[in-house]
Short mmCIF file of C-alpha atoms in Angstrom, two decimals:
data_model
loop_
_atom_site.label_atom_id
_atom_site.label_comp_id
_atom_site.label_asym_id
_atom_site.label_seq_id
_atom_site.Cartn_x
_atom_site.Cartn_y
_atom_site.Cartn_z
CA MET A 9 10.72 18.72 -40.20
CA PRO A 10 13.46 16.11 -39.79
CA LEU A 11 14.26 15.01 -36.23
CA ALA A 12 17.42 16.34 -34.64
CA ASP A 13 20.04 13.72 -33.85
CA ASP A 14 19.39 14.00 -30.09
CA GLN A 15 15.70 13.20 -30.69
CA LYS A 16 16.44 9.96 -32.50
CA THR A 17 16.64 6.59 -30.72
CA THR A 18 19.20 4.05 -31.88
CA LEU A 19 18.20 0.41 -31.50
CA ARG A 20 20.78 -2.12 -30.35
CA GLU A 21 22.82 -4.37 -32.60
CA ASP A 22 22.69 -7.37 -30.26
CA GLY A 23 20.80 -9.88 -32.38
CA THR A 24 17.39 -8.92 -31.02
CA PRO A 25 15.05 -8.18 -33.97
CA TYR A 26 14.33 -4.49 -34.39
CA TYR A 27 10.55 -5.01 -34.24
CA VAL A 28 10.95 -6.73 -30.84
CA GLN A 29 13.03 -3.81 -29.53
CA LEU A 30 10.59 -1.23 -30.87
CA ALA A 31 7.60 -3.06 -29.44
CA ALA A 32 9.38 -3.19 -26.04
CA ILE A 33 10.03 0.55 -26.13
CA LEU A 34 6.41 1.42 -26.98
CA ARG A 35 5.09 -1.15 -24.47
CA ARG A 36 7.17 0.47 -21.74
CA GLN A 37 5.98 3.95 -22.75
CA ILE A 38 2.39 2.77 -22.42
CA SER A 39 3.15 1.06 -19.13
CA ASP A 40 4.84 4.09 -17.52
CA GLY A 41 2.18 6.57 -18.69
CA THR A 42 4.04 8.32 -21.49
CA TRP A 43 1.09 7.24 -23.60
CA THR A 44 -2.23 6.71 -21.84
CA VAL A 45 -5.46 5.07 -22.98
CA GLY A 46 -6.99 7.22 -25.69
CA ASP A 47 -3.71 8.83 -26.81
CA ARG A 48 -2.75 8.68 -30.46
CA LEU A 49 0.70 7.25 -31.17
CA PRO A 50 3.12 8.98 -33.54
CA THR A 51 2.54 8.32 -37.22
CA LEU A 52 4.28 5.54 -39.11
CA LYS A 53 6.51 8.14 -40.78
CA ASP A 54 7.48 9.65 -37.41
CA LEU A 55 8.31 6.26 -35.88
CA VAL A 56 10.40 5.34 -38.89
CA ALA A 57 12.34 8.60 -38.56
CA GLN A 58 12.76 8.43 -34.79
CA TYR A 59 13.98 4.84 -34.60
CA GLY A 60 15.73 4.52 -37.95
CA VAL A 61 13.89 1.39 -39.03
CA SER A 62 11.82 0.39 -42.05
CA PRO A 63 8.05 0.89 -42.29
CA MET A 64 7.66 -2.89 -42.29
CA THR A 65 9.50 -3.11 -38.94
CA VAL A 66 7.21 -0.48 -37.42
CA ARG A 67 4.10 -2.27 -38.75
CA HIS A 68 5.37 -5.57 -37.31
CA ALA A 69 5.94 -3.98 -33.88
CA LEU A 70 2.55 -2.28 -33.87
CA GLY A 71 0.85 -5.48 -34.99
CA GLY A 72 2.27 -7.29 -31.98
CA LEU A 73 1.06 -4.59 -29.59
CA GLU A 74 -2.37 -4.65 -31.22
CA GLY A 75 -2.48 -8.40 -30.72
CA GLU A 76 -1.78 -7.78 -27.00
CA GLY A 77 -4.75 -5.42 -26.82
CA LEU A 78 -2.62 -2.36 -26.11
CA ILE A 79 -3.33 -0.35 -29.28
CA ARG A 80 -5.83 -0.19 -32.13
CA ALA A 81 -5.32 1.19 -35.63
CA GLU A 82 -8.23 3.18 -37.05
CA ARG A 83 -8.26 3.84 -40.77
CA GLY A 84 -7.83 7.52 -41.54
CA ARG A 85 -7.39 8.52 -37.87
CA GLY A 86 -4.24 6.86 -36.60
CA THR A 87 -3.24 4.34 -33.94
CA PHE A 88 -4.60 4.74 -30.43
CA VAL A 89 -3.72 3.29 -27.03
CA THR A 90 -6.51 1.01 -25.81
CA GLY A 91 -4.98 -0.80 -22.82
CA THR A 92 -2.01 -1.19 -20.52
CA PRO A 93 0.35 -4.13 -19.97
CA GLY A 94 -0.70 -6.40 -17.16
CA GLY A 95 -4.18 -4.93 -17.18
CA GLY A 96 -4.88 -5.62 -13.51
CA GLY A 97 -2.94 -2.81 -11.92
CA ALA A 98 -0.18 -3.10 -9.36
CA ILE A 99 -0.35 -5.75 -6.66
CA PRO A 100 1.17 -4.79 -3.30
CA TYR A 101 4.06 -7.06 -2.34
CA LYS A 102 2.11 -8.92 0.31
CA LEU A 103 0.79 -12.44 0.00
CA THR A 104 0.21 -13.47 3.58
CA ASN A 105 -3.55 -13.86 3.62
CA THR A 106 -5.59 -16.94 2.91
CA PRO A 107 -6.39 -17.02 -0.84
CA PRO A 108 -9.64 -15.19 -1.58
CA ALA A 109 -12.77 -16.85 -2.84
CA ARG A 110 -13.13 -17.94 -6.45
CA GLY A 111 -13.51 -15.01 -8.84
CA SER A 112 -11.74 -12.46 -6.66
CA LEU A 113 -8.34 -10.89 -7.13
CA LEU A 114 -5.70 -13.48 -6.04
CA SER A 115 -5.81 -17.26 -5.90
CA PHE A 116 -3.47 -20.24 -6.16
CA ARG A 117 -3.45 -23.85 -7.28
CA VAL A 118 -1.17 -26.64 -6.12
CA VAL A 119 0.81 -28.15 -9.01
CA GLU A 120 3.00 -30.68 -7.18
CA THR A 121 3.64 -32.15 -3.73
CA ARG A 122 6.23 -34.92 -3.44
CA PRO A 123 9.54 -35.83 -1.78
CA ALA A 124 12.24 -33.32 -2.70
CA ASN A 125 14.94 -34.41 -5.10
CA GLY A 126 17.39 -31.51 -5.39
CA GLU A 127 15.04 -29.06 -7.15
CA LEU A 128 16.22 -26.21 -4.92
CA ARG A 129 19.55 -25.62 -3.19
CA ILE A 130 20.31 -24.22 0.25
CA SER A 131 23.91 -23.06 0.57
CA PRO A 132 25.71 -23.05 3.95
CA ASP A 133 25.55 -19.24 4.18
CA GLU A 134 21.75 -19.37 3.71
CA GLY A 135 21.12 -21.65 6.67
CA ILE A 136 21.35 -25.20 7.96
CA ALA A 137 19.50 -27.61 5.67
CA ALA A 138 17.15 -30.19 7.16
CA PRO A 139 17.88 -33.90 6.57
CA GLU A 140 14.83 -34.26 4.32
CA TYR A 141 12.43 -31.94 2.53
CA VAL A 142 9.06 -32.13 0.83
CA TYR A 143 8.90 -30.28 -2.52
CA MET A 144 5.82 -28.23 -3.44
CA LYS A 145 4.96 -26.09 -6.40
CA ARG A 146 2.14 -23.58 -6.74
CA ILE A 147 0.94 -21.15 -9.41
CA PHE A 148 -0.70 -17.94 -8.19
CA ALA A 149 -3.19 -16.12 -10.38
CA ARG A 150 -4.46 -12.56 -10.56
CA ASN A 151 -7.96 -12.23 -12.00
CA GLY A 152 -7.49 -15.67 -13.54
CA GLY A 153 -4.12 -14.95 -15.17
CA PRO A 154 -0.83 -16.49 -13.90
CA PHE A 155 1.15 -14.04 -11.81
CA ILE A 156 3.57 -15.95 -9.50
CA SER A 157 5.24 -19.34 -9.72
CA GLY A 158 6.30 -20.69 -6.32
CA GLN A 159 8.55 -23.60 -5.42
CA TYR A 160 8.97 -24.71 -1.81
CA PHE A 161 11.17 -26.96 0.29
CA VAL A 162 9.36 -27.78 3.53
CA SER A 163 11.23 -29.90 6.05
CA ARG A 164 9.74 -33.36 6.39
CA GLU A 165 9.36 -32.78 10.15
CA ALA A 166 7.42 -29.52 9.60
CA TYR A 167 5.26 -31.12 6.91
CA GLU A 168 4.24 -33.95 9.22
CA THR A 169 3.75 -31.63 12.21
CA VAL A 170 1.24 -29.49 10.32
CA GLY A 171 -0.52 -32.38 8.64
CA LYS A 172 -0.95 -33.32 5.01
CA ALA A 173 -4.50 -31.97 4.69
CA VAL A 174 -3.59 -28.40 5.71
CA TRP A 175 -0.91 -27.58 3.13
CA PRO A 176 -3.09 -27.42 -0.02
CA ARG A 177 -5.51 -24.98 1.61
CA GLU A 178 -3.22 -22.36 3.14
CA LEU A 179 -0.45 -20.01 2.17
CA ILE A 180 2.93 -21.28 3.29
CA SER A 181 3.65 -18.02 5.12
CA ASN A 182 0.48 -18.36 7.17
CA ILE A 183 1.37 -21.90 8.16
CA MET A 184 4.89 -20.88 9.14
CA TYR A 185 3.75 -17.92 11.24
CA ASP A 186 0.72 -19.56 12.84
CA THR A 187 2.11 -23.00 13.76
CA LYS A 188 4.09 -22.31 16.92
CA ALA A 189 5.32 -25.91 17.13
CA LEU A 190 7.54 -25.27 14.07
CA GLY A 191 9.78 -22.98 16.10
CA LEU A 192 9.97 -20.15 13.58
CA ALA A 193 12.39 -17.51 14.89
CA LYS A 194 13.43 -15.46 11.86
CA VAL A 195 12.70 -14.91 8.19
CA ARG A 196 15.29 -13.82 5.66
CA GLN A 197 14.72 -13.07 1.99
CA THR A 198 16.70 -12.03 -1.05
CA PHE A 199 15.55 -10.39 -4.29
CA ARG A 200 17.04 -10.75 -7.76
CA VAL A 201 15.84 -9.73 -11.23
CA ILE A 202 16.42 -12.60 -13.65
CA ALA A 203 15.51 -13.55 -17.20
CA SER A 204 12.77 -16.16 -17.56
CA THR A 205 13.45 -19.62 -18.96
CA PRO A 206 11.08 -21.13 -21.57
CA GLN A 207 9.32 -23.19 -18.89
CA GLU A 208 8.88 -20.21 -16.56
CA ALA A 209 7.66 -18.07 -19.45
CA ALA A 210 5.04 -20.70 -20.34
CA GLU A 211 3.86 -20.98 -16.74
CA LEU A 212 3.51 -17.21 -16.32
CA ASP A 213 2.26 -16.41 -19.84
CA ILE A 214 5.18 -14.13 -20.75
CA ARG A 215 7.93 -14.21 -23.37
CA THR A 216 11.14 -16.19 -22.86
CA HIS A 217 13.86 -13.93 -21.43
CA ASP A 218 11.29 -11.45 -20.05
CA PRO A 219 12.42 -10.24 -16.61
CA LEU A 220 11.14 -11.83 -13.41
CA VAL A 221 11.61 -10.88 -9.77
CA GLN A 222 13.01 -13.90 -7.92
CA VAL A 223 12.41 -13.96 -4.19
CA ARG A 224 14.12 -16.56 -2.01
CA ARG A 225 12.55 -16.58 1.46
CA PHE A 226 14.07 -18.61 4.28
CA PHE A 227 11.98 -19.53 7.33
CA GLN A 228 14.45 -20.48 10.07
CA THR A 229 14.64 -21.65 13.67
CA ALA A 230 16.69 -19.77 16.27
CA LYS A 231 19.62 -22.10 15.42
CA GLY A 232 19.45 -21.19 11.74
CA GLU A 233 17.83 -24.43 10.57
CA VAL A 234 15.78 -23.87 7.42
CA ILE A 235 12.23 -25.03 8.12
CA CYS A 236 11.09 -23.87 4.69
CA LEU A 237 12.62 -22.31 1.61
CA ALA A 238 10.14 -20.50 -0.63
CA GLN A 239 11.46 -19.56 -4.08
CA LEU A 240 8.98 -17.29 -5.82
CA LEU A 241 9.03 -15.89 -9.34
CA TYR A 242 6.95 -12.73 -9.86
CA ARG A 243 5.93 -11.25 -13.17
CA THR A 244 7.31 -7.72 -13.18
CA ASP A 245 4.31 -5.98 -14.76
CA GLY A 246 2.33 -5.74 -11.52
CA VAL A 247 4.83 -5.63 -8.67
CA VAL A 248 5.51 -2.34 -6.90
CA PHE A 249 7.89 -2.03 -3.94
CA ASP A 250 6.85 0.95 -1.82
CA ILE A 251 9.40 1.47 0.99
CA ASN A 252 9.71 4.37 3.40
CA ILE A 253 13.38 4.96 4.23
CA ASP A 254 14.39 6.38 7.62
CA LEU A 255 16.93 9.07 6.83
CA ASP A 256 18.32 8.79 10.38
CA ASP A 257 19.33 5.18 9.76
CA ARG A 258 22.16 5.49 7.24
CA ASN A 259 23.12 1.82 7.42
CA ARG A 260 19.58 0.80 6.56
CA LEU A 261 19.59 3.25 3.64
CA ILE A 262 22.73 1.63 2.22
CA GLU A 263 21.29 -1.86 2.81
CA LEU A 264 18.13 -1.05 0.83
CA ALA A 265 20.07 0.61 -1.98
CA GLY A 266 22.43 -2.32 -2.34
CA PHE A 267 25.55 -0.16 -2.67
CA PRO A 268 26.35 3.35 -1.41
CA GLU A 269 26.84 4.96 -4.83
CA SER A 270 23.19 4.43 -5.78
#
């Protein structure tokens, strides 16, 4: 039976190849549980009818998903879901503990440590910039796969107060919170969803223009001086924000939503 018009999905005419769009739709359906491991996907004929594309386009999309380990085609039986994107499950938004031992869930490696040269920017409304910063870059991994790319501006004074040997071993947040001599008084952070650049995509093993969660975290003194700026890029396939909202605090509700209409 032909699909009704309201059951069909129209792909966008924005220059993105149809097979890329179709693969993204099916990948999302697998990710959000529409299709679970062991489920059989619709037939080639059904996918052609639903999305209004050619059989070759459907085969190309399915081939990409099979290459990612998400599906497997079995001759005479159909195409079955065999995995989920990201594979490792959701990671709570909390990276404030010392990196676990080798082989466990989360770890990091230091990529660069050198005098800062304008890699990051601190605007006047974000705080008072220190005279000099040290630039650091780290890549965090989940079960051996890249998960977060972090860039940091640490004030030269803070860097020298803590000592050069400590920084490669500890999480920046731990150092900021535990070193009382730094004078940490407040932490502010912003969140944005952005499209990845080619370099970011390569570092995090994703496709160029895939979405990332960008977190800019400012560690400040009581006077608003920025001791450290941490700019973190999270892959979106394993981040879950779980927030309890106090219904008695309407201002907080609006703040979390971003705008009242949401």
